[in-house]
Amino acid sequence: MGKKYVNAALSESHDKNSMPVLEGTMGPHAVDIQAMYEQHGLLAFDPGFRSTASCKSAITFVDGGAGVLLYRGYPIDELAQHSNFVEVAYLLMFGELPDDSELARFRASIEQHNLLHEQVLSFYHGFRRDAHPMAVMVGVVGALSAFYHDIMDIRDPRDRINAAIRLIAKMPSIAAASYTYSIGRPQRYPNNNLDYASNFLQMLFGAPNKEYEVDPILARALDRILILHADHEQNASTSTVRMAASSGANPFACIAAGIASLWGPAHGGANEAVLKMLVDIGTPKNIPKVIARAKDKSDSFRLMGFGHRIYKNFDPRSKVIQQSAREVLAHLGKDDPLLDIAMQLEEIALKDEYFIERKLYPNVDFYSGILLRAMGFPVNMFTAVFAVARTAGWASHWLELQEESHGIDRPRQLYIGKTLRHYPKKK
Ligand code: ACO
């Protein structure tokens, strides 16, 4: 990573001082303002982090203008086509694709850790049956820290890798249990004869009293969804994980914080919101009304699944998901009217000046709900699937942060409250 020095032109009196510009391997350079407060007594004001690189990272690269997403340099569509989720998790964590024996060892360690402690399963009974799976997952994943705290030393690289593997291994079991508990069905154990996605499917949809045959087309489609959602650089949930981790917190508690952040409708909760929106639209003839509402500034309604903080072009993941949705619907012989509504909505929005001007394109969530629904996932499990996938990314960022920790994250603020005043004297 190169370093240049430019004049930051803060004000005339500060011109003599310059601040370094850091160059990454790809993407925009960054002015290093770490010394700015000390040197100039000024803070940078960037509340939504629109112009702030919060860290250096070598995991994922996004070029939102060009619609590019790379994991460790590999384009997302190539990984979705040729790789599998476990291999991608290895790539994210360790930086290189594994050879056959590395992959076999990694897979074996995931299989070794995919069971839940029986006491963890008993937590579920404390939740209401109708609790949202994400609410349950925040609680259960956070509670894992009570199981693996004393035996783990986060300063030890081997313990760190173990924690990351435990998380990736247990997430499908945790997510599946939050669903099976809600419908009152006993949870099937993981089956190590199956791959990661197939295993997730059998725990979700299989009953313990009969055989469950995994449909390989559905397993492949789920695996692809997991690959596409595995990481996305410094998004809200990943930044939340990093910030929680910066204090040296337990990794399971950090990932629980990430799940909490992911749940919001502006982030991972959007796929659920898209499906609800499509159901509300009901028929293509209502699309113009919905478009008009999305454009009306006096209405808080937004077209869910459209727009992205980073992508000002097609989200490369949305193309893969759309294709996958078509394939799965054709395989199942289903003709989902919501897919027609979604495609017509996309077509109309992409021709509309409002969306063109603001560079609002369909994001990954626009079609993922349709795909997951076709596969039998209940709507409130959509974000839980996203959380299972993103655990690979969160864990990789957690590992990266431990290697290069810059100390605790402590943003400052622009104070706009009352100036000093004194407590009134009592008479
Ligand atoms: N529908 C209608 N208008 C929109 C939409 C939308 N979905 N998204 C953005 N806009 C408009 C805004 O009203 C704003 O208009 P203005 O300039 O006239 O005020 C302009 O586009 C820019 O919007 P911002 O909110 O500044 O964009 P930001 O980058 O902050 O937001 C976000 C990105 C949150 C994703 C937003 O586009 C949105 O709410 N989309 C719908 C929710 C969604 O699909 N989220 C999933 C994101 S992908 C993920 O997390 C995996």
GROMACS .gro file of C-alpha atoms and ligand atoms in nm:
model
  478
    1MET     CA    1   0.000   0.000   0.000
    2GLY     CA    2   0.157   0.330  -0.111
    3LYS     CA    3   0.163   0.656   0.078
    4LYS     CA    4   0.157   1.005  -0.076
    5TYR     CA    5   0.144   1.340   0.089
    6VAL     CA    6  -0.098   1.607  -0.025
    7ASN     CA    7  -0.193   1.942   0.108
    8ALA     CA    8  -0.524   1.896   0.278
    9ALA     CA    9  -0.600   2.269   0.234
   10LEU     CA   10  -0.782   2.299   0.561
   11SER     CA   11  -0.740   2.674   0.581
   12GLU     CA   12  -0.469   2.920   0.501
   13SER     CA   13  -0.320   2.900   0.846
   14HIS     CA   14  -0.292   2.525   0.815
   15ASP     CA   15  -0.162   2.509   0.460
   16LYS     CA   16   0.191   2.433   0.567
   17ASN     CA   17   0.073   2.105   0.706
   18SER     CA   18   0.001   1.817   0.479
   19MET     CA   19  -0.176   1.490   0.536
   20PRO     CA   20  -0.077   1.156   0.388
   21VAL     CA   21  -0.288   0.996   0.117
   22LEU     CA   22  -0.306   0.620   0.140
   23GLU     CA   23  -0.340   0.415  -0.177
   24GLY     CA   24  -0.512   0.081  -0.169
   25THR     CA   25  -0.461  -0.182  -0.439
   26MET     CA   26  -0.793  -0.085  -0.603
   27GLY     CA   27  -1.056   0.180  -0.548
   28PRO     CA   28  -1.040   0.536  -0.418
   29HIS     CA   29  -0.742   0.659  -0.217
   30ALA     CA   30  -0.793   0.780   0.137
   31VAL     CA   31  -0.665   1.090   0.314
   32ASP     CA   32  -0.517   0.978   0.644
   33ILE     CA   33  -0.674   1.219   0.891
   34GLN     CA   34  -0.574   1.035   1.206
   35ALA     CA   35  -0.348   1.317   1.317
   36MET     CA   36  -0.588   1.593   1.210
   37TYR     CA   37  -0.733   1.663   1.553
   38GLU     CA   38  -0.393   1.666   1.717
   39GLN     CA   39  -0.243   1.889   1.448
   40HIS     CA   40  -0.538   2.111   1.364
   41GLY     CA   41  -0.788   2.075   1.647
   42LEU     CA   42  -1.050   1.979   1.390
   43LEU     CA   43  -1.270   1.673   1.360
   44ALA     CA   44  -1.399   1.518   1.036
   45PHE     CA   45  -1.779   1.524   1.015
   46ASP     CA   46  -1.920   1.224   0.825
   47PRO     CA   47  -2.221   1.083   1.011
   48GLY     CA   48  -2.324   0.815   0.757
   49PHE     CA   49  -1.959   0.731   0.679
   50ARG     CA   50  -2.017   0.829   0.316
   51SER     CA   51  -1.655   0.944   0.277
   52THR     CA   52  -1.491   0.749   0.555
   53ALA     CA   53  -1.273   0.441   0.528
   54SER     CA   54  -1.307   0.303   0.880
   55CYS     CA   55  -1.024   0.053   0.839
   56LYS     CA   56  -0.788  -0.116   0.595
   57SER     CA   57  -0.917  -0.449   0.472
   58ALA     CA   58  -0.797  -0.710   0.223
   59ILE     CA   59  -1.112  -0.923   0.217
   60THR     CA   60  -1.373  -0.780  -0.021
   61PHE     CA   61  -1.369  -0.512  -0.288
   62VAL     CA   62  -1.679  -0.336  -0.418
   63ASP     CA   63  -1.685  -0.089  -0.708
   64GLY     CA   64  -2.041   0.038  -0.687
   65GLY     CA   65  -2.011   0.251  -1.000
   66ALA     CA   66  -1.904  -0.042  -1.215
   67GLY     CA   67  -2.118  -0.303  -1.039
   68VAL     CA   68  -1.815  -0.511  -0.933
   69LEU     CA   69  -1.787  -0.731  -0.625
   70LEU     CA   70  -1.471  -0.933  -0.555
   71TYR     CA   71  -1.397  -1.169  -0.266
   72ARG     CA   72  -1.018  -1.176  -0.219
   73GLY     CA   73  -0.993  -1.067  -0.583
   74TYR     CA   74  -1.231  -1.325  -0.730
   75PRO     CA   75  -1.547  -1.194  -0.905
   76ILE     CA   76  -1.867  -1.289  -0.726
   77ASP     CA   77  -2.033  -1.435  -1.036
   78GLU     CA   78  -1.738  -1.672  -1.094
   79LEU     CA   79  -1.752  -1.788  -0.733
   80ALA     CA   80  -2.132  -1.831  -0.753
   81GLN     CA   81  -2.089  -2.040  -1.064
   82HIS     CA   82  -1.787  -2.254  -0.979
   83SER     CA   83  -1.732  -2.255  -0.604
   84ASN     CA   84  -1.933  -2.356  -0.298
   85PHE     CA   85  -2.007  -2.181   0.028
   86VAL     CA   86  -1.758  -2.372   0.244
   87GLU     CA   87  -1.478  -2.304  -0.003
   88VAL     CA   88  -1.581  -1.935  -0.015
   89ALA     CA   89  -1.581  -1.919   0.366
   90TYR     CA   90  -1.224  -2.057   0.362
   91LEU     CA   91  -1.126  -1.803   0.096
   92LEU     CA   92  -1.270  -1.515   0.298
   93MET     CA   93  -1.105  -1.629   0.620
   94PHE     CA   94  -0.761  -1.723   0.489
   95GLY     CA   95  -0.723  -1.516   0.171
   96GLU     CA   96  -0.660  -1.798  -0.078
   97LEU     CA   97  -0.865  -2.077  -0.230
   98PRO     CA   98  -0.791  -2.403  -0.047
   99ASP     CA   99  -0.633  -2.703  -0.216
  100ASP     CA  100  -0.819  -3.034  -0.183
  101SER     CA  101  -0.666  -3.137   0.149
  102GLU     CA  102  -0.704  -2.791   0.303
  103LEU     CA  103  -1.069  -2.790   0.198
  104ALA     CA  104  -1.124  -3.140   0.336
  105ARG     CA  105  -0.972  -3.041   0.672
  106PHE     CA  106  -1.176  -2.720   0.684
  107ARG     CA  107  -1.495  -2.908   0.601
  108ALA     CA  108  -1.416  -3.168   0.867
  109SER     CA  109  -1.369  -2.900   1.133
  110ILE     CA  110  -1.701  -2.741   1.039
  111GLU     CA  111  -1.866  -3.083   1.065
  112GLN     CA  112  -1.704  -3.135   1.403
  113HIS     CA  113  -1.863  -2.818   1.539
  114ASN     CA  114  -2.208  -2.810   1.381
  115LEU     CA  115  -2.393  -2.960   1.678
  116LEU     CA  116  -2.548  -2.730   1.937
  117HIS     CA  117  -2.485  -2.788   2.305
  118GLU     CA  118  -2.807  -2.941   2.442
  119GLN     CA  119  -2.828  -2.653   2.690
  120VAL     CA  120  -2.820  -2.408   2.400
  121LEU     CA  121  -3.126  -2.585   2.258
  122SER     CA  122  -3.304  -2.536   2.587
  123PHE     CA  123  -3.278  -2.155   2.547
  124TYR     CA  124  -3.531  -2.170   2.268
  125HIS     CA  125  -3.804  -2.268   2.511
  126GLY     CA  126  -3.774  -1.928   2.677
  127PHE     CA  127  -3.886  -1.755   2.357
  128ARG     CA  128  -4.242  -1.708   2.241
  129ARG     CA  129  -4.326  -1.939   1.952
  130ASP     CA  130  -4.411  -1.642   1.733
  131ALA     CA  131  -4.084  -1.458   1.803
  132HIS     CA  132  -3.903  -1.337   1.492
  133PRO     CA  133  -3.616  -1.577   1.407
  134MET     CA  134  -3.372  -1.285   1.401
  135ALA     CA  135  -3.471  -1.190   1.756
  136VAL     CA  136  -3.409  -1.549   1.862
  137MET     CA  137  -3.076  -1.560   1.678
  138VAL     CA  138  -2.950  -1.240   1.840
  139GLY     CA  139  -3.020  -1.401   2.176
  140VAL     CA  140  -2.889  -1.750   2.104
  141VAL     CA  141  -2.568  -1.645   1.925
  142GLY     CA  142  -2.497  -1.392   2.202
  143ALA     CA  143  -2.555  -1.669   2.456
  144LEU     CA  144  -2.285  -1.884   2.292
  145SER     CA  145  -2.037  -1.648   2.453
  146ALA     CA  146  -2.145  -1.794   2.786
  147PHE     CA  147  -2.032  -2.137   2.659
  148TYR     CA  148  -1.704  -2.055   2.490
  149HIS     CA  149  -1.559  -1.767   2.688
  150ASP     CA  150  -1.332  -1.914   2.951
  151ILE     CA  151  -1.188  -2.180   2.722
  152MET     CA  152  -1.091  -1.926   2.458
  153ASP     CA  153  -0.805  -1.680   2.442
  154ILE     CA  154  -0.859  -1.434   2.158
  155ARG     CA  155  -0.487  -1.351   2.163
  156ASP     CA  156  -0.418  -1.707   2.048
  157PRO     CA  157  -0.454  -1.736   1.666
  158ARG     CA  158  -0.565  -2.101   1.692
  159ASP     CA  159  -0.841  -2.013   1.936
  160ARG     CA  160  -0.951  -1.735   1.704
  161ILE     CA  161  -0.977  -1.970   1.405
  162ASN     CA  162  -1.167  -2.217   1.622
  163ALA     CA  163  -1.417  -1.948   1.724
  164ALA     CA  164  -1.471  -1.850   1.358
  165ILE     CA  165  -1.520  -2.215   1.257
  166ARG     CA  166  -1.762  -2.276   1.546
  167LEU     CA  167  -1.969  -1.978   1.435
  168ILE     CA  168  -1.983  -2.081   1.068
  169ALA     CA  169  -2.058  -2.441   1.170
  170LYS     CA  170  -2.334  -2.366   1.419
  171MET     CA  171  -2.524  -2.094   1.238
  172PRO     CA  172  -2.739  -2.325   1.018
  173SER     CA  173  -2.831  -2.529   1.327
  174ILE     CA  174  -2.919  -2.210   1.518
  175ALA     CA  175  -3.121  -2.061   1.234
  176ALA     CA  176  -3.302  -2.389   1.165
  177ALA     CA  177  -3.387  -2.429   1.533
  178SER     CA  178  -3.539  -2.082   1.544
  179TYR     CA  179  -3.776  -2.199   1.269
  180THR     CA  180  -3.850  -2.553   1.392
  181TYR     CA  181  -3.916  -2.419   1.742
  182SER     CA  182  -4.166  -2.168   1.600
  183ILE     CA  183  -4.368  -2.451   1.441
  184GLY     CA  184  -4.320  -2.689   1.733
  185ARG     CA  185  -4.128  -2.953   1.539
  186PRO     CA  186  -3.831  -3.132   1.700
  187GLN     CA  187  -3.501  -3.026   1.548
  188ARG     CA  188  -3.314  -3.277   1.334
  189TYR     CA  189  -2.943  -3.306   1.407
  190PRO     CA  190  -2.690  -3.207   1.141
  191ASN     CA  191  -2.599  -3.491   0.907
  192ASN     CA  192  -2.232  -3.495   0.815
  193ASN     CA  193  -2.298  -3.698   0.501
  194LEU     CA  194  -2.449  -3.385   0.353
  195ASP     CA  195  -2.292  -3.066   0.230
  196TYR     CA  196  -2.345  -2.737   0.416
  197ALA     CA  197  -2.650  -2.614   0.222
  198SER     CA  198  -2.816  -2.958   0.204
  199ASN     CA  199  -2.766  -2.996   0.576
  200PHE     CA  200  -2.929  -2.660   0.640
  201LEU     CA  201  -3.226  -2.765   0.425
  202GLN     CA  202  -3.274  -3.098   0.600
  203MET     CA  203  -3.261  -2.936   0.945
  204LEU     CA  204  -3.514  -2.675   0.838
  205PHE     CA  205  -3.761  -2.881   0.646
  206GLY     CA  206  -3.701  -3.241   0.750
  207ALA     CA  207  -3.884  -3.411   1.036
  208PRO     CA  208  -3.695  -3.650   1.266
  209ASN     CA  209  -3.947  -3.930   1.210
  210LYS     CA  210  -3.900  -3.974   0.837
  211GLU     CA  211  -3.647  -3.961   0.557
  212TYR     CA  212  -3.586  -3.626   0.397
  213GLU     CA  213  -3.445  -3.626   0.049
  214VAL     CA  214  -3.263  -3.305  -0.033
  215ASP     CA  215  -3.341  -3.168  -0.377
  216PRO     CA  216  -2.994  -3.102  -0.529
  217ILE     CA  217  -3.123  -2.811  -0.739
  218LEU     CA  218  -3.257  -2.640  -0.427
  219ALA     CA  219  -2.939  -2.716  -0.234
  220ARG     CA  220  -2.731  -2.562  -0.513
  221ALA     CA  221  -2.958  -2.255  -0.522
  222LEU     CA  222  -2.927  -2.212  -0.144
  223ASP     CA  223  -2.551  -2.258  -0.163
  224ARG     CA  224  -2.541  -1.981  -0.425
  225ILE     CA  225  -2.748  -1.751  -0.203
  226LEU     CA  226  -2.501  -1.816   0.079
  227ILE     CA  227  -2.204  -1.736  -0.148
  228LEU     CA  228  -2.364  -1.413  -0.272
  229HIS     CA  229  -2.439  -1.291   0.081
  230ALA     CA  230  -2.117  -1.406   0.245
  231ASP     CA  231  -1.947  -1.067   0.260
  232HIS     CA  232  -1.984  -0.710   0.145
  233GLU     CA  233  -1.697  -0.509   0.296
  234GLN     CA  234  -1.774  -0.247   0.561
  235ASN     CA  235  -2.156  -0.254   0.559
  236ALA     CA  236  -2.357  -0.168   0.872
  237SER     CA  237  -2.352  -0.516   1.028
  238THR     CA  238  -1.985  -0.584   0.950
  239SER     CA  239  -1.886  -0.244   1.086
  240THR     CA  240  -2.095  -0.323   1.395
  241VAL     CA  241  -1.906  -0.651   1.441
  242ARG     CA  242  -1.575  -0.470   1.399
  243MET     CA  243  -1.668  -0.195   1.641
  244ALA     CA  244  -1.786  -0.442   1.904
  245ALA     CA  245  -1.466  -0.643   1.849
  246SER     CA  246  -1.243  -0.337   1.883
  247SER     CA  247  -1.295  -0.348   2.260
  248GLY     CA  248  -1.170  -0.709   2.272
  249ALA     CA  249  -1.523  -0.843   2.319
  250ASN     CA  250  -1.611  -1.211   2.289
  251PRO     CA  251  -1.654  -1.309   1.919
  252PHE     CA  252  -1.997  -1.468   1.970
  253ALA     CA  253  -2.121  -1.147   2.133
  254CYS     CA  254  -1.971  -0.948   1.842
  255ILE     CA  255  -2.154  -1.161   1.585
  256ALA     CA  256  -2.478  -1.123   1.784
  257ALA     CA  257  -2.432  -0.746   1.748
  258GLY     CA  258  -2.391  -0.796   1.373
  259ILE     CA  259  -2.714  -0.996   1.359
  260ALA     CA  260  -2.896  -0.713   1.538
  261SER     CA  261  -2.772  -0.464   1.281
  262LEU     CA  262  -2.848  -0.691   0.986
  263TRP     CA  263  -3.211  -0.729   1.094
  264GLY     CA  264  -3.308  -0.372   1.000
  265PRO     CA  265  -3.519  -0.319   0.684
  266ALA     CA  266  -3.258  -0.084   0.534
  267HIS     CA  267  -3.006  -0.373   0.550
  268GLY     CA  268  -3.071  -0.749   0.561
  269GLY     CA  269  -3.436  -0.710   0.649
  270ALA     CA  270  -3.498  -0.570   0.299
  271ASN     CA  271  -3.560  -0.912   0.136
  272GLU     CA  272  -3.849  -0.968   0.374
  273ALA     CA  273  -3.976  -0.615   0.307
  274VAL     CA  274  -3.953  -0.671  -0.073
  275LEU     CA  275  -4.174  -0.975  -0.055
  276LYS     CA  276  -4.430  -0.800   0.164
  277MET     CA  277  -4.430  -0.512  -0.084
  278LEU     CA  278  -4.484  -0.745  -0.383
  279VAL     CA  279  -4.769  -0.920  -0.202
  280ASP     CA  280  -4.925  -0.579  -0.122
  281ILE     CA  281  -4.894  -0.473  -0.487
  282GLY     CA  282  -5.091  -0.787  -0.573
  283THR     CA  283  -5.127  -0.724  -0.945
  284PRO     CA  284  -4.918  -0.549  -1.216
  285LYS     CA  285  -5.186  -0.286  -1.263
  286ASN     CA  286  -5.102  -0.143  -0.918
  287ILE     CA  287  -4.734  -0.087  -1.011
  288PRO     CA  288  -4.775   0.276  -1.129
  289LYS     CA  289  -4.936   0.367  -0.794
  290VAL     CA  290  -4.642   0.214  -0.606
  291ILE     CA  291  -4.387   0.392  -0.827
  292ALA     CA  292  -4.569   0.721  -0.766
  293ARG     CA  293  -4.561   0.661  -0.389
  294ALA     CA  294  -4.187   0.583  -0.399
  295LYS     CA  295  -4.125   0.914  -0.577
  296ASP     CA  296  -4.350   1.120  -0.350
  297LYS     CA  297  -4.125   1.303  -0.102
  298SER     CA  298  -4.415   1.354   0.140
  299ASP     CA  299  -4.451   0.974   0.163
  300SER     CA  300  -4.189   0.777   0.357
  301PHE     CA  301  -4.250   0.470   0.136
  302ARG     CA  302  -3.948   0.343  -0.058
  303LEU     CA  303  -3.933   0.084  -0.329
  304MET     CA  304  -3.786  -0.201  -0.130
  305GLY     CA  305  -3.500  -0.388  -0.299
  306PHE     CA  306  -3.405  -0.077  -0.494
  307GLY     CA  307  -3.106   0.144  -0.431
  308HIS     CA  308  -2.783   0.082  -0.248
  309ARG     CA  309  -2.540   0.302  -0.061
  310ILE     CA  310  -2.251   0.174  -0.272
  311TYR     CA  311  -2.397   0.036  -0.597
  312LYS     CA  312  -2.489   0.312  -0.839
  313ASN     CA  313  -2.521   0.047  -1.108
  314PHE     CA  314  -2.661  -0.307  -1.116
  315ASP     CA  315  -2.578  -0.501  -0.802
  316PRO     CA  316  -2.385  -0.795  -0.958
  317ARG     CA  317  -2.551  -1.027  -0.707
  318SER     CA  318  -2.902  -0.936  -0.824
  319LYS     CA  319  -2.835  -1.075  -1.174
  320VAL     CA  320  -2.723  -1.411  -1.034
  321ILE     CA  321  -3.021  -1.425  -0.797
  322GLN     CA  322  -3.268  -1.340  -1.073
  323GLN     CA  323  -3.129  -1.621  -1.288
  324SER     CA  324  -3.139  -1.861  -0.994
  325ALA     CA  325  -3.502  -1.766  -0.917
  326ARG     CA  326  -3.598  -1.843  -1.277
  327GLU     CA  327  -3.418  -2.180  -1.268
  328VAL     CA  328  -3.573  -2.286  -0.937
  329LEU     CA  329  -3.924  -2.183  -1.040
  330ALA     CA  330  -3.885  -2.375  -1.368
  331HIS     CA  331  -3.749  -2.679  -1.182
  332LEU     CA  332  -4.037  -2.676  -0.936
  333GLY     CA  333  -4.287  -2.612  -1.214
  334LYS     CA  334  -4.406  -2.306  -1.024
  335ASP     CA  335  -4.530  -1.992  -1.187
  336ASP     CA  336  -4.501  -1.728  -0.919
  337PRO     CA  337  -4.710  -1.420  -1.004
  338LEU     CA  338  -4.480  -1.222  -0.771
  339LEU     CA  339  -4.192  -1.284  -1.012
  340ASP     CA  340  -4.396  -1.124  -1.292
  341ILE     CA  341  -4.477  -0.827  -1.069
  342ALA     CA  342  -4.110  -0.795  -0.969
  343MET     CA  343  -3.990  -0.808  -1.332
  344GLN     CA  344  -4.246  -0.553  -1.449
  345LEU     CA  345  -4.170  -0.330  -1.152
  346GLU     CA  346  -3.799  -0.346  -1.233
  347GLU     CA  347  -3.862  -0.267  -1.600
  348ILE     CA  348  -4.082   0.034  -1.523
  349ALA     CA  349  -3.853   0.170  -1.250
  350LEU     CA  350  -3.542   0.140  -1.467
  351LYS     CA  351  -3.706   0.358  -1.732
  352ASP     CA  352  -3.829   0.618  -1.484
  353GLU     CA  353  -3.636   0.949  -1.463
  354TYR     CA  354  -3.655   0.950  -1.080
  355PHE     CA  355  -3.473   0.617  -1.053
  356ILE     CA  356  -3.234   0.691  -1.341
  357GLU     CA  357  -3.126   1.027  -1.196
  358ARG     CA  358  -3.063   0.878  -0.853
  359LYS     CA  359  -2.896   0.565  -0.995
  360LEU     CA  360  -3.139   0.335  -0.814
  361TYR     CA  361  -3.104  -0.023  -0.939
  362PRO     CA  362  -3.238  -0.352  -0.802
  363ASN     CA  363  -3.017  -0.477  -0.520
  364VAL     CA  364  -2.953  -0.836  -0.409
  365ASP     CA  365  -3.270  -0.840  -0.202
  366PHE     CA  366  -3.502  -0.764  -0.489
  367TYR     CA  367  -3.513  -1.123  -0.616
  368SER     CA  368  -3.377  -1.320  -0.321
  369GLY     CA  369  -3.716  -1.319  -0.143
  370ILE     CA  370  -3.888  -1.467  -0.448
  371LEU     CA  371  -3.624  -1.736  -0.470
  372LEU     CA  372  -3.636  -1.822  -0.101
  373ARG     CA  373  -4.016  -1.832  -0.103
  374ALA     CA  374  -4.015  -2.067  -0.402
  375MET     CA  375  -3.780  -2.292  -0.204
  376GLY     CA  376  -4.027  -2.307   0.084
  377PHE     CA  377  -3.866  -2.060   0.325
  378PRO     CA  378  -4.117  -1.868   0.534
  379VAL     CA  379  -4.081  -1.492   0.491
  380ASN     CA  380  -3.949  -1.430   0.842
  381MET     CA  381  -3.659  -1.672   0.777
  382PHE     CA  382  -3.523  -1.473   0.482
  383THR     CA  383  -3.298  -1.250   0.689
  384ALA     CA  384  -3.194  -1.548   0.901
  385VAL     CA  385  -3.056  -1.715   0.584
  386PHE     CA  386  -2.867  -1.393   0.513
  387ALA     CA  387  -2.724  -1.404   0.867
  388VAL     CA  388  -2.603  -1.763   0.817
  389ALA     CA  389  -2.421  -1.654   0.501
  390ARG     CA  390  -2.283  -1.329   0.639
  391THR     CA  391  -2.133  -1.510   0.939
  392ALA     CA  392  -1.847  -1.615   0.708
  393GLY     CA  393  -1.781  -1.248   0.631
  394TRP     CA  394  -1.827  -1.127   0.988
  395ALA     CA  395  -1.594  -1.398   1.119
  396SER     CA  396  -1.332  -1.310   0.855
  397HIS     CA  397  -1.348  -0.940   0.945
  398TRP     CA  398  -1.328  -1.029   1.312
  399LEU     CA  399  -1.013  -1.233   1.240
  400GLU     CA  400  -0.863  -0.955   1.027
  401LEU     CA  401  -0.929  -0.698   1.298
  402GLN     CA  402  -0.755  -0.914   1.560
  403GLU     CA  403  -0.446  -0.929   1.336
  404GLU     CA  404  -0.428  -0.555   1.278
  405SER     CA  405  -0.614  -0.401   1.566
  406HIS     CA  406  -0.586  -0.024   1.583
  407GLY     CA  407  -0.725  -0.018   1.936
  408ILE     CA  408  -1.076   0.057   2.045
  409ASP     CA  409  -1.304   0.238   1.799
  410ARG     CA  410  -1.412   0.562   1.952
  411PRO     CA  411  -1.581   0.808   1.715
  412ARG     CA  412  -1.611   1.170   1.820
  413GLN     CA  413  -1.907   1.402   1.766
  414LEU     CA  414  -1.998   1.753   1.668
  415TYR     CA  415  -2.160   1.872   1.988
  416ILE     CA  416  -2.472   2.082   1.926
  417GLY     CA  417  -2.621   2.079   2.276
  418LYS     CA  418  -2.636   2.349   2.544
  419THR     CA  419  -2.320   2.534   2.634
  420LEU     CA  420  -2.205   2.532   2.995
  421ARG     CA  421  -2.472   2.638   3.242
  422HIS     CA  422  -2.501   2.599   3.617
  423TYR     CA  423  -2.748   2.417   3.829
  424PRO     CA  424  -2.988   2.680   3.971
  425LYS     CA  425  -2.940   2.755   4.338
  426LYS     CA  426  -3.232   2.634   4.547
  427LYS     CA  427  -3.398   2.905   4.757
  428ACO     N1  428  -3.716   0.410  -0.334
  428ACO     C1  429  -3.736   0.542  -0.360
  428ACO     N2  430  -3.643   0.637  -0.348
  428ACO     C2  431  -3.522   0.598  -0.305
  428ACO     C3  432  -3.492   0.464  -0.274
  428ACO     C4  433  -3.594   0.368  -0.290
  428ACO     N3  434  -3.572   0.240  -0.263
  428ACO     N4  435  -3.363   0.455  -0.233
  428ACO     C5  436  -3.314   0.578  -0.236
  428ACO     N5  437  -3.409   0.666  -0.279
  428ACO     C6  438  -3.393   0.809  -0.303
  428ACO     C7  439  -3.392   0.888  -0.175
  428ACO     O1  440  -3.522   0.928  -0.137
  428ACO     C8  441  -3.303   1.003  -0.211
  428ACO     O2  442  -3.378   1.094  -0.290
  428ACO     P1  443  -3.348   1.252  -0.282
  428ACO     O3  444  -3.207   1.268  -0.331
  428ACO     O4  445  -3.451   1.313  -0.371
  428ACO     O5  446  -3.366   1.290  -0.137
  428ACO     C9  447  -3.197   0.940  -0.302
  428ACO     O6  448  -3.264   0.828  -0.362
  428ACO    C10  449  -3.074   0.892  -0.230
  428ACO     O7  450  -3.115   0.811  -0.122
  428ACO     P2  451  -3.032   0.789   0.011
  428ACO     O8  452  -3.125   0.749   0.120
  428ACO     O9  453  -2.942   0.904   0.035
  428ACO    O10  454  -2.944   0.665  -0.029
  428ACO     P3  455  -2.865   0.580   0.071
  428ACO    O11  456  -2.740   0.540   0.003
  428ACO    O12  457  -2.852   0.644   0.204
  428ACO    O13  458  -2.961   0.453   0.095
  428ACO    C11  459  -3.060   0.243   0.088
  428ACO    C12  460  -2.938   0.327   0.046
  428ACO    C13  461  -3.081   0.248   0.240
  428ACO    C14  462  -3.033   0.097   0.050
  428ACO    C15  463  -3.186   0.298   0.016
  428ACO    O14  464  -3.165   0.295  -0.123
  428ACO    C16  465  -3.313   0.221   0.054
  428ACO    O15  466  -3.375   0.253   0.156
  428ACO     N6  467  -3.351   0.120  -0.028
  428ACO    C17  468  -3.464   0.037   0.007
  428ACO    C18  469  -3.424  -0.064   0.113
  428ACO    C19  470  -3.336  -0.174   0.057
  428ACO    O16  471  -3.364  -0.232  -0.047
  428ACO     N7  472  -3.230  -0.209   0.134
  428ACO    C20  473  -3.140  -0.318   0.099
  428ACO    C21  474  -3.002  -0.266   0.075
  428ACO     S1  475  -2.902  -0.398   0.018
  428ACO    C22  476  -2.850  -0.481   0.155
  428ACO    O17  477  -2.849  -0.437   0.267
  428ACO    C23  478  -2.805  -0.617   0.134
   0.00000   0.00000   0.00000
